[in-house]
Amino acid sequence: MEMIQEIIPSKYQIKELIHQNTYLVNGELKKWSGKTTEVYSSIISEGENGVSGPTLLGSIPYMTEEGALEALHSACDAYGKGQGIWPTMKVTDRVSCMERFVEQMKLKRDEVVKLLMWEIGKSLPDSEKEFDRTVEYIYDTIEDYKQLDRDSAKFHKHQGVHAHIRRGPLGVVLCLGPYNYPLNETFALLIPALIMGNTAIFKPAKHGVLLITPLLEAFKSSFPRGVVNIIYGRGREVAAPIMKTGRIDVLALIGNSKSAIALQDQHPHKNRLRLVLGLEAKNPAIILPDADLDLAIDECIAGTLSFNGQRCTALKIIYVHEDVREEFNRRFSAKVDALKFGNPWDPEVKLTPLPEPGKPAYIKELIDDAEAKGASIINERGGKTTENYIFPAVLYPVTKNMRVYEEEQFGPVIPVLSFKSIDEPLDDMADSSYGQQVSLFGKNVNTIAPLIDTLVNLVCRVNLNSSCQRGPDVYPFTGRKDSAASTLSVHDALRSFSIRTFVASKDNDYNNKILKDLLDSKASNFVYTDYIL
Ligand code: G3H
């Protein structure tokens, strides 16, 4: 596999290293003078010594328990046992802070997009999309929050009791995002958590860390001190000590269930801990005999290989009916082989360097295991390896005793199984540990109808004749079994990071006068019936 050794366009060249030597705590970008970790891109370039290898991008603080607890105390103080400025602030004021943040964020688009390409190898159009989608998510969140507020701006009366019901914050949130969407998925947790009045400690993902640097000033200047705290380091060294204190009210994590469980286990009061988790998945594509194969093949290419398959929503296993298996395998493999590999800024590039140094070797292990157990690589370029990549291998026939059947590969390898009876994929899905989404390809309504009725009970989104995806972000994003806990969407995230809380009073002259005075005086930030425009 040839790597295109073109000259990097000047706009995307790394001209200066980013040495991130501060962390955000107590509203201050505090100087870090301890140990640091170098940040490398897996994109190969020529170093000063003339030797080619991974590109040095800069460095980040290697923080430990002490710094982590400092951030925790800052977040707890800002929450102030519910009395802090932020959790008691007027909705309109919190909205203003968020608007200030997003306006500043927008100015950093070029810097963040460039770092997305270098740090995680995401293609230019996808990096731009990640940035723009995140900005849109923030605006949509603001709008939805206003609507939530309008809907609550009233009193209920039942059985002689008046109630003014709103959604309130939960407390202190520990927010950990994944490397494949280090901006979007992390912010899709952090932004709703903040706007609902929670305070947060946020640790960027293991890859995609430096891209937060251009946004630090915006975080610092947009929110009251201590509301957002940003720390660096390894999960087990900074997140575990925070959890151990028992002072985290919500664990918001997009990643894998192993780390989610390990962190929950540290918490001394599990019953108090709310979980907002997006975890692993093994979304299947099911191709029925009457499927439009042109469409199914295109969607399966996008589903399995967008961002090299490093998406929780990626299609990670394909079930093809035996009547169309031969044609599907042949045409699908040819399309995989035609995909262009290159650097993220290369025009038309579809496959890009893998950010995790160990990933090509891991994918190779899956391929070797499958081959040893009877599968073959059915595309010509499949499995060809370079320092930072392994070309997607289409494996057929895959069986249940293979690792690639069981494990979430999160990378470029595509297991294909054929089936005779639809019960085969259905039984496999029912037995699987995952339950996020499925793609169903076919058109006969009599076949599809009962299948849909079953599939919706096995996963949380059935994609008809299209690949799996999270967006549009207003739709619910969740999963069953090991795939998620709680639901995200612009609207649902606001619910996930809050709880219904209300003021109740018996309907009598004494109380009603107080309620009226409360409303007239506008003294309370909770009890009010204004319509926010
Ligand atoms: O990694 C999982 C992401 O939520 C996938 O989002 O379907 O928009 O790529 P996407």
Coordinates of C-alpha atoms and ligand atoms in Angstrom, one line a residue:
M1 CA 0.0 0.0 0.0
E2 CA 1.6 3.2 -1.1
M3 CA 1.5 6.2 1.2
I4 CA 1.1 9.5 -0.7
Q5 CA 4.2 11.4 0.4
E6 CA 3.0 14.7 -0.9
I7 CA 4.1 18.1 0.5
I8 CA 1.8 19.0 3.4
P9 CA -0.2 22.1 2.4
S10 CA 1.2 25.1 4.3
K11 CA -2.1 25.7 6.0
Y12 CA -2.0 22.3 7.7
Q13 CA 1.7 22.1 8.5
I14 CA 2.8 22.0 12.2
K15 CA 4.9 25.1 12.4
E16 CA 5.0 25.3 16.2
L17 CA 4.7 22.7 18.8
I18 CA 1.9 23.2 21.4
H19 CA 3.2 22.9 24.9
Q20 CA 0.0 22.9 27.0
N21 CA 1.5 23.9 30.3
T22 CA -1.6 25.0 32.2
Y23 CA -4.8 23.4 33.4
L24 CA -8.1 25.0 34.2
V25 CA -9.1 25.0 37.8
N26 CA -10.9 27.5 40.0
G27 CA -11.4 29.8 37.0
E28 CA -7.7 30.1 36.5
L29 CA -5.4 28.6 33.9
K30 CA -2.9 27.4 36.4
K31 CA 0.7 26.8 35.5
W32 CA 1.8 23.2 35.5
S33 CA 5.4 22.6 36.3
G34 CA 5.4 18.9 36.9
K35 CA 6.0 16.0 34.6
T36 CA 4.7 16.2 31.0
T37 CA 3.7 13.7 28.3
E38 CA 4.7 14.3 24.7
V39 CA 1.8 14.2 22.2
Y40 CA 2.5 12.5 18.9
S41 CA 0.5 12.1 15.7
S42 CA 0.7 8.8 13.9
I43 CA 1.0 10.8 10.7
I44 CA 4.5 10.2 9.4
S45 CA 6.7 13.1 8.7
E46 CA 10.4 13.8 8.5
G47 CA 12.0 14.9 11.8
E48 CA 14.8 17.4 12.3
N49 CA 17.3 14.5 12.2
G50 CA 16.1 13.6 8.7
V51 CA 14.5 10.4 10.0
S52 CA 10.8 9.8 9.2
G53 CA 8.4 8.7 12.0
P54 CA 5.4 9.8 14.0
T55 CA 5.1 13.6 14.2
L56 CA 5.7 15.4 17.5
L57 CA 2.8 17.8 18.1
G58 CA 3.6 19.1 21.6
S59 CA 3.1 18.1 25.2
I60 CA 0.5 18.0 28.0
P61 CA 0.6 17.9 31.8
Y62 CA 1.0 14.5 33.3
M63 CA -1.3 15.1 36.2
T64 CA -1.8 12.9 39.2
E65 CA -4.1 12.6 42.2
E66 CA -3.2 15.9 43.7
G67 CA -4.2 18.0 40.6
A68 CA -7.3 15.8 40.1
L69 CA -8.5 16.5 43.6
E70 CA -7.8 20.2 43.3
A71 CA -10.1 20.2 40.3
L72 CA -12.7 18.2 42.2
H73 CA -12.7 20.7 45.1
S74 CA -13.0 23.5 42.6
A75 CA -16.1 21.9 41.0
C76 CA -17.6 21.1 44.4
D77 CA -17.0 24.6 45.7
A78 CA -18.6 26.1 42.5
Y79 CA -21.6 23.8 43.1
G80 CA -21.6 24.9 46.7
K81 CA -23.9 22.2 47.9
G82 CA -26.5 23.6 45.5
Q83 CA -26.0 27.2 46.7
G84 CA -23.3 28.1 44.2
I85 CA -23.8 31.0 41.8
W86 CA -24.1 28.6 38.8
P87 CA -26.7 26.1 40.1
T88 CA -28.9 29.0 41.4
M89 CA -28.4 31.3 38.5
K90 CA -31.3 32.6 36.3
V91 CA -31.8 30.4 33.2
T92 CA -31.2 33.5 31.0
D93 CA -27.9 34.1 32.6
R94 CA -26.7 30.6 32.1
V95 CA -27.8 30.8 28.5
S96 CA -25.7 34.0 28.1
C97 CA -22.6 32.3 29.4
M98 CA -23.1 29.5 26.9
E99 CA -23.7 31.9 24.1
R100 CA -20.5 33.8 25.0
F101 CA -18.6 30.4 25.0
V102 CA -19.9 29.3 21.6
E103 CA -19.2 32.7 20.0
Q104 CA -15.6 32.5 21.1
M105 CA -15.4 28.8 20.1
K106 CA -16.4 29.6 16.6
L107 CA -13.3 31.8 16.1
K108 CA -11.1 28.7 16.7
R109 CA -12.5 26.6 13.9
D110 CA -9.3 26.4 11.8
E111 CA -7.0 25.6 14.7
V112 CA -9.3 22.9 16.1
V113 CA -9.9 21.3 12.6
K114 CA -6.2 21.2 12.0
L115 CA -5.5 19.5 15.3
L116 CA -8.3 17.0 14.7
M117 CA -6.6 15.9 11.5
W118 CA -3.2 15.6 13.2
E119 CA -4.2 14.1 16.5
I120 CA -6.7 11.5 15.4
G121 CA -6.2 11.3 11.6
K122 CA -9.7 12.4 10.8
S123 CA -10.2 13.6 7.2
L124 CA -10.5 17.3 6.5
P125 CA -14.3 17.2 5.6
D126 CA -15.0 15.0 8.6
S127 CA -13.0 17.2 10.9
E128 CA -14.8 20.2 9.7
K129 CA -18.1 18.4 10.1
E130 CA -17.2 17.5 13.7
F131 CA -16.5 21.1 14.5
D132 CA -19.6 22.5 12.8
R133 CA -21.9 19.8 14.2
T134 CA -20.6 20.6 17.7
V135 CA -21.3 24.3 17.3
E136 CA -24.8 23.5 16.0
Y137 CA -25.3 21.1 18.9
I138 CA -24.6 24.0 21.3
Y139 CA -27.0 26.3 19.7
D140 CA -29.7 23.6 19.5
T141 CA -29.1 22.9 23.2
I142 CA -29.6 26.5 24.1
E143 CA -32.9 26.6 22.1
D144 CA -34.1 23.4 23.7
Y145 CA -33.2 24.6 27.2
K146 CA -35.2 27.7 26.6
Q147 CA -38.2 25.6 25.5
L148 CA -37.8 23.4 28.6
D149 CA -37.9 26.5 30.6
R150 CA -41.0 27.9 28.8
D151 CA -42.8 24.6 29.4
S152 CA -42.1 24.8 33.1
A153 CA -43.1 28.4 33.5
K154 CA -46.5 27.6 35.1
F155 CA -48.2 26.2 38.1
H156 CA -50.1 22.9 38.4
K157 CA -52.9 22.2 40.9
H158 CA -54.0 18.8 42.0
Q159 CA -55.8 17.8 45.2
G160 CA -55.5 21.2 46.7
V161 CA -51.8 21.5 46.2
H162 CA -50.0 24.0 43.9
A163 CA -46.8 22.8 42.3
H164 CA -44.2 24.7 40.3
I165 CA -42.1 22.0 38.7
R166 CA -38.8 22.5 36.9
R167 CA -35.6 20.5 36.2
G168 CA -32.7 21.1 38.4
P169 CA -29.0 20.1 38.3
L170 CA -27.7 16.9 39.9
G171 CA -24.3 18.2 41.2
V172 CA -20.8 17.6 40.1
V173 CA -20.2 15.7 36.8
L174 CA -17.0 13.9 35.8
C175 CA -16.9 14.0 32.0
L176 CA -14.7 11.7 29.9
G177 CA -15.0 11.5 26.1
P178 CA -13.7 9.2 23.4
Y179 CA -10.8 9.8 21.1
N180 CA -12.8 9.2 17.9
Y181 CA -15.0 12.3 18.5
P182 CA -12.8 14.2 21.0
L183 CA -14.7 17.4 20.4
N184 CA -18.2 16.4 19.5
E185 CA -19.0 13.6 21.8
T186 CA -17.2 15.2 24.8
F187 CA -19.1 18.4 24.3
A188 CA -22.4 16.5 23.7
L189 CA -21.9 15.5 27.4
L190 CA -20.3 18.6 28.8
I191 CA -22.6 21.3 27.3
P192 CA -25.9 19.9 28.5
A193 CA -24.4 19.0 31.9
L194 CA -23.3 22.6 32.3
I195 CA -26.3 24.4 31.0
M196 CA -28.5 22.5 33.4
G197 CA -26.6 24.0 36.3
N198 CA -24.1 21.2 37.1
T199 CA -20.4 21.9 37.5
A200 CA -17.9 19.7 35.8
I201 CA -14.4 18.2 35.7
F202 CA -13.5 17.3 32.2
K203 CA -10.5 15.2 31.1
P204 CA -9.9 15.2 27.3
A205 CA -9.6 11.8 25.6
K206 CA -6.3 10.0 25.2
H207 CA -6.0 11.2 21.6
G208 CA -7.4 14.6 20.6
V209 CA -6.1 16.5 23.7
L210 CA -4.3 19.4 22.2
L211 CA -7.3 20.4 20.2
I212 CA -8.9 21.6 23.5
T213 CA -6.0 24.1 24.0
P214 CA -7.5 26.8 21.6
L215 CA -10.7 26.6 23.6
L216 CA -9.3 26.9 27.1
E217 CA -9.5 30.7 27.2
A218 CA -13.2 30.6 26.1
F219 CA -14.0 28.1 28.9
K220 CA -12.2 30.3 31.4
S221 CA -13.8 33.6 30.4
S222 CA -17.4 32.4 29.7
F223 CA -18.3 30.6 33.0
P224 CA -18.0 31.5 36.6
R225 CA -15.0 30.2 38.4
G226 CA -14.9 26.5 39.1
V227 CA -17.9 25.6 36.9
V228 CA -15.6 24.0 34.3
N229 CA -12.4 22.4 35.3
I230 CA -10.1 20.8 32.7
I231 CA -7.4 18.3 33.7
Y232 CA -4.9 16.1 31.9
G233 CA -3.4 12.7 32.6
R234 CA -4.2 9.1 32.5
G235 CA -7.8 8.0 33.4
R236 CA -6.8 5.6 36.1
E237 CA -4.5 8.2 37.8
V238 CA -6.8 11.2 37.7
A239 CA -10.3 9.8 37.3
A240 CA -10.1 7.0 39.8
P241 CA -9.0 9.2 42.8
I242 CA -11.9 11.6 42.0
M243 CA -14.4 8.8 42.0
K244 CA -13.1 7.4 45.3
T245 CA -14.1 10.5 47.2
G246 CA -17.7 9.8 46.5
R247 CA -18.3 13.4 45.6
I248 CA -19.2 12.8 41.9
D249 CA -22.9 12.8 41.3
V250 CA -22.8 12.0 37.6
L251 CA -20.3 9.9 35.6
A252 CA -20.6 11.0 32.0
L253 CA -18.5 8.8 29.8
I254 CA -18.3 7.8 26.2
G255 CA -15.9 4.9 25.9
N256 CA -16.0 1.3 26.9
S257 CA -17.8 -0.6 29.6
K258 CA -14.6 -1.9 31.2
S259 CA -13.5 1.7 32.1
A260 CA -17.1 2.6 33.0
I261 CA -17.3 -0.3 35.4
A262 CA -13.9 0.3 36.9
L263 CA -14.8 3.9 37.7
Q264 CA -18.2 3.1 39.1
D265 CA -16.5 0.5 41.3
Q266 CA -14.3 3.2 42.9
H267 CA -17.4 5.2 44.0
P268 CA -18.3 4.4 47.6
H269 CA -22.0 5.3 47.2
K270 CA -23.0 3.7 43.9
N271 CA -26.7 4.4 44.6
R272 CA -26.0 8.1 44.4
L273 CA -24.1 7.9 41.2
R274 CA -26.0 8.8 38.0
L275 CA -24.6 7.2 34.8
V276 CA -24.7 8.8 31.4
L277 CA -22.7 6.3 29.3
G278 CA -22.2 5.6 25.6
L279 CA -20.3 2.4 25.3
E280 CA -19.3 -0.3 22.8
A281 CA -21.4 -1.7 20.1
K282 CA -21.2 -4.3 17.3
N283 CA -23.9 -3.0 15.0
P284 CA -24.9 -5.5 12.3
A285 CA -26.0 -5.0 8.8
I286 CA -28.5 -7.5 7.6
I287 CA -28.8 -7.9 3.8
L288 CA -32.0 -9.6 2.7
P289 CA -32.3 -11.4 -0.7
D290 CA -34.4 -8.6 -2.2
A291 CA -32.1 -5.8 -1.1
D292 CA -31.0 -3.2 -3.6
L293 CA -27.4 -4.2 -3.7
D294 CA -26.0 -1.0 -5.1
L295 CA -27.5 0.9 -2.2
A296 CA -26.6 -1.8 0.4
I297 CA -22.9 -1.9 -0.8
D298 CA -22.6 1.9 -0.7
E299 CA -24.1 2.1 2.8
C300 CA -22.0 -0.7 4.1
I301 CA -18.9 0.9 2.8
A302 CA -19.8 4.1 4.6
G303 CA -21.0 2.2 7.7
T304 CA -18.0 0.0 8.1
L305 CA -15.2 2.3 7.0
S306 CA -16.1 6.0 7.7
F307 CA -13.2 7.1 9.9
N308 CA -11.7 3.7 9.4
G309 CA -14.5 2.0 11.4
Q310 CA -13.5 3.9 14.5
R311 CA -17.1 4.9 15.4
C312 CA -19.3 3.4 18.1
T313 CA -22.0 3.4 15.5
A314 CA -19.9 1.7 12.8
L315 CA -21.2 -1.4 11.1
K316 CA -19.0 -4.0 12.7
I317 CA -20.5 -7.2 11.3
I318 CA -22.3 -8.0 8.0
Y319 CA -24.9 -10.7 7.6
V320 CA -25.7 -11.3 4.0
H321 CA -28.4 -13.7 2.8
E322 CA -26.8 -16.7 1.0
D323 CA -28.8 -16.0 -2.2
V324 CA -26.9 -12.7 -2.7
R325 CA -23.7 -13.5 -0.8
E326 CA -21.5 -14.1 -3.8
E327 CA -22.4 -11.0 -5.7
F328 CA -22.3 -8.9 -2.5
N329 CA -18.9 -10.2 -1.4
R330 CA -17.4 -9.6 -4.9
R331 CA -18.7 -6.1 -5.4
F332 CA -18.3 -5.0 -1.8
S333 CA -14.6 -6.2 -1.8
A334 CA -13.9 -4.4 -5.0
K335 CA -15.3 -1.2 -3.6
V336 CA -13.2 -1.5 -0.4
D337 CA -10.1 -2.0 -2.5
A338 CA -10.9 1.2 -4.5
L339 CA -10.8 3.4 -1.4
K340 CA -8.0 5.9 -1.2
F341 CA -5.6 5.9 1.7
G342 CA -3.7 9.0 2.5
N343 CA -3.3 11.9 4.9
P344 CA -6.4 13.7 6.2
W345 CA -6.0 16.7 4.0
D346 CA -5.5 14.7 0.8
P347 CA -8.4 15.3 -1.6
E348 CA -10.9 12.4 -1.9
V349 CA -9.1 10.5 0.9
K350 CA -11.3 7.9 2.6
L351 CA -8.9 5.9 4.7
T352 CA -6.4 7.7 7.0
P353 CA -3.7 6.9 9.6
L354 CA -4.9 5.2 12.8
P355 CA -4.2 7.3 15.8
E356 CA -3.5 4.4 18.2
P357 CA 0.0 3.1 17.7
G358 CA -1.0 -0.5 18.6
K359 CA -4.1 -0.6 16.4
P360 CA -2.6 -2.1 13.2
A361 CA -1.1 -5.0 15.2
Y362 CA -4.4 -5.6 17.0
I363 CA -6.4 -5.7 13.8
K364 CA -3.7 -8.1 12.4
E365 CA -4.3 -10.4 15.4
L366 CA -8.0 -10.5 14.6
I367 CA -7.3 -11.3 11.0
D368 CA -4.8 -14.0 11.8
D369 CA -7.1 -15.6 14.3
A370 CA -10.0 -15.6 11.8
E371 CA -7.8 -17.1 9.1
A372 CA -6.5 -19.8 11.4
K373 CA -10.2 -20.7 12.1
G374 CA -11.2 -20.9 8.4
A375 CA -12.0 -17.4 7.1
S376 CA -10.2 -15.8 4.2
I377 CA -9.4 -12.3 3.2
I378 CA -11.5 -11.8 0.1
N379 CA -10.2 -8.4 -1.1
E380 CA -6.9 -8.0 -2.7
R381 CA -5.5 -5.2 -0.6
G382 CA -6.9 -6.5 2.7
G383 CA -4.4 -6.7 5.6
K384 CA -1.6 -4.9 3.9
T385 CA 0.2 -3.1 6.7
T386 CA 2.3 0.1 7.1
E387 CA 3.6 1.8 10.2
N388 CA 0.3 3.6 10.9
Y389 CA -2.3 1.6 8.9
I390 CA -3.7 -1.7 8.0
F391 CA -5.8 -1.8 4.9
P392 CA -9.3 -3.0 5.6
A393 CA -9.6 -6.8 5.2
V394 CA -13.0 -8.2 4.3
L395 CA -13.2 -11.6 6.1
Y396 CA -15.4 -14.4 5.0
P397 CA -16.8 -16.8 6.2
V398 CA -16.7 -15.6 9.8
T399 CA -17.8 -17.9 12.5
K400 CA -18.8 -17.5 16.1
N401 CA -15.5 -18.9 17.5
M402 CA -13.5 -16.1 15.9
R403 CA -12.4 -13.1 17.9
V404 CA -13.5 -10.7 15.2
Y405 CA -17.1 -12.0 15.7
E406 CA -17.1 -11.2 19.4
E407 CA -14.8 -8.2 19.9
E408 CA -15.6 -4.6 18.9
Q409 CA -12.8 -4.1 16.4
F410 CA -13.1 -0.3 16.3
G411 CA -10.9 -0.3 13.2
P412 CA -10.6 -1.4 9.6
V413 CA -11.6 -5.0 9.4
I414 CA -15.0 -6.3 8.2
P415 CA -16.4 -9.6 9.2
V416 CA -19.0 -11.1 6.9
L417 CA -21.3 -14.0 7.6
S418 CA -23.9 -15.5 5.4
F419 CA -27.3 -16.8 6.6
K420 CA -30.2 -18.9 5.3
S421 CA -32.8 -18.1 7.9
I422 CA -33.4 -14.7 9.4
D423 CA -33.5 -16.4 12.8
E424 CA -29.7 -16.7 12.6
P425 CA -28.8 -13.0 12.8
L426 CA -31.8 -12.4 15.1
D427 CA -30.6 -15.1 17.5
D428 CA -27.1 -13.8 17.4
M429 CA -28.3 -10.3 18.2
A430 CA -30.4 -11.5 21.1
D431 CA -27.3 -13.4 22.5
S432 CA -25.0 -10.4 21.9
S433 CA -23.7 -8.2 24.7
Y434 CA -24.5 -5.2 22.6
G435 CA -27.7 -3.5 21.6
Q436 CA -27.1 -0.1 19.9
Q437 CA -28.4 -0.1 16.3
V438 CA -28.9 -2.3 13.2
S439 CA -29.0 -1.7 9.5
L440 CA -31.6 -3.6 7.6
F441 CA -31.5 -3.8 3.8
G442 CA -34.5 -5.1 1.9
K443 CA -37.9 -4.0 0.5
N444 CA -40.6 -6.6 0.9
V445 CA -42.9 -5.2 3.5
N446 CA -44.2 -8.6 4.5
T447 CA -40.7 -9.7 5.4
I448 CA -39.6 -6.4 6.8
A449 CA -42.6 -5.6 9.0
P450 CA -42.2 -8.5 11.5
L451 CA -38.4 -8.0 11.5
I452 CA -38.7 -4.4 12.5
D453 CA -41.1 -5.3 15.3
T454 CA -38.5 -7.6 16.7
L455 CA -35.4 -5.6 16.0
V456 CA -36.6 -2.5 17.8
N457 CA -36.7 -4.7 20.9
L458 CA -33.1 -5.8 20.4
V459 CA -31.5 -2.5 19.6
C460 CA -32.5 1.2 19.9
R461 CA -32.5 2.3 16.3
V462 CA -33.3 0.3 13.2
N463 CA -31.9 1.9 10.1
L464 CA -33.8 0.9 7.0
N465 CA -31.6 0.7 3.9
S466 CA -29.0 2.9 5.4
S467 CA -25.9 2.6 7.6
C468 CA -26.0 3.2 11.3
Q469 CA -25.3 6.7 12.7
R470 CA -25.8 8.9 15.7
G471 CA -27.2 11.9 13.9
P472 CA -29.2 14.0 13.4
D473 CA -28.4 14.9 17.0
V474 CA -32.0 15.7 17.8
Y475 CA -32.8 12.0 17.6
P476 CA -32.3 9.7 20.6
F477 CA -28.9 8.1 20.9
T478 CA -28.8 5.2 23.3
G479 CA -28.4 1.4 23.4
R480 CA -29.4 -1.7 25.3
K481 CA -27.2 -4.1 27.3
D482 CA -23.5 -3.2 27.3
S483 CA -24.0 -0.4 24.8
A484 CA -25.3 2.5 26.8
A485 CA -26.8 3.9 30.0
S486 CA -29.4 6.7 29.7
T487 CA -30.3 8.5 26.5
L488 CA -28.6 11.4 24.7
S489 CA -30.0 13.7 22.1
V490 CA -30.2 17.5 22.2
H491 CA -33.4 17.2 24.3
D492 CA -32.8 13.9 26.2
A493 CA -29.3 15.0 27.3
L494 CA -30.9 17.9 29.2
R495 CA -33.1 15.4 31.0
S496 CA -30.2 13.0 31.6
F497 CA -28.2 15.7 33.4
S498 CA -31.0 17.0 35.6
I499 CA -33.8 15.9 37.9
R500 CA -37.3 17.1 38.4
T501 CA -37.6 19.2 41.5
F502 CA -40.4 21.5 42.6
V503 CA -42.0 23.8 45.0
A504 CA -45.4 22.7 46.4
S505 CA -47.8 24.6 48.6
K506 CA -51.3 24.0 49.8
D507 CA -54.0 26.1 48.2
N508 CA -54.9 28.6 50.9
D509 CA -54.9 32.4 51.2
Y510 CA -51.8 32.5 53.3
N511 CA -49.7 30.4 50.8
N512 CA -51.2 31.9 47.7
K513 CA -50.3 35.4 48.8
I514 CA -46.7 34.3 49.3
L515 CA -46.6 32.7 45.9
K516 CA -48.0 35.8 44.3
D517 CA -45.4 38.0 46.1
L518 CA -42.7 35.6 45.0
L519 CA -43.8 35.9 41.3
D520 CA -44.3 39.7 41.5
S521 CA -41.0 40.4 43.2
K522 CA -39.1 38.2 40.8
A523 CA -36.8 37.5 43.8
S524 CA -36.5 33.8 43.1
N525 CA -34.5 32.4 40.2
F526 CA -36.6 29.2 40.4
V527 CA -40.1 30.4 41.0
Y528 CA -41.0 32.6 38.0
T529 CA -43.4 32.3 35.1
D530 CA -41.6 34.6 32.6
Y531 CA -41.5 33.5 29.0
I532 CA -37.9 33.5 27.8
L533 CA -37.6 34.6 24.2
Ligands
G3H1 O1 -18.6 6.9 18.1 C1 -19.8 7.0 18.0 C2 -20.4 8.3 17.5 O2 -21.5 8.7 18.3 C3 -20.9 8.1 16.2 O3 -21.5 9.2 15.7 O4 -22.7 8.1 13.9 O5 -22.4 10.5 13.9 O6 -20.5 9.0 13.5 P1 -21.8 9.2 14.1

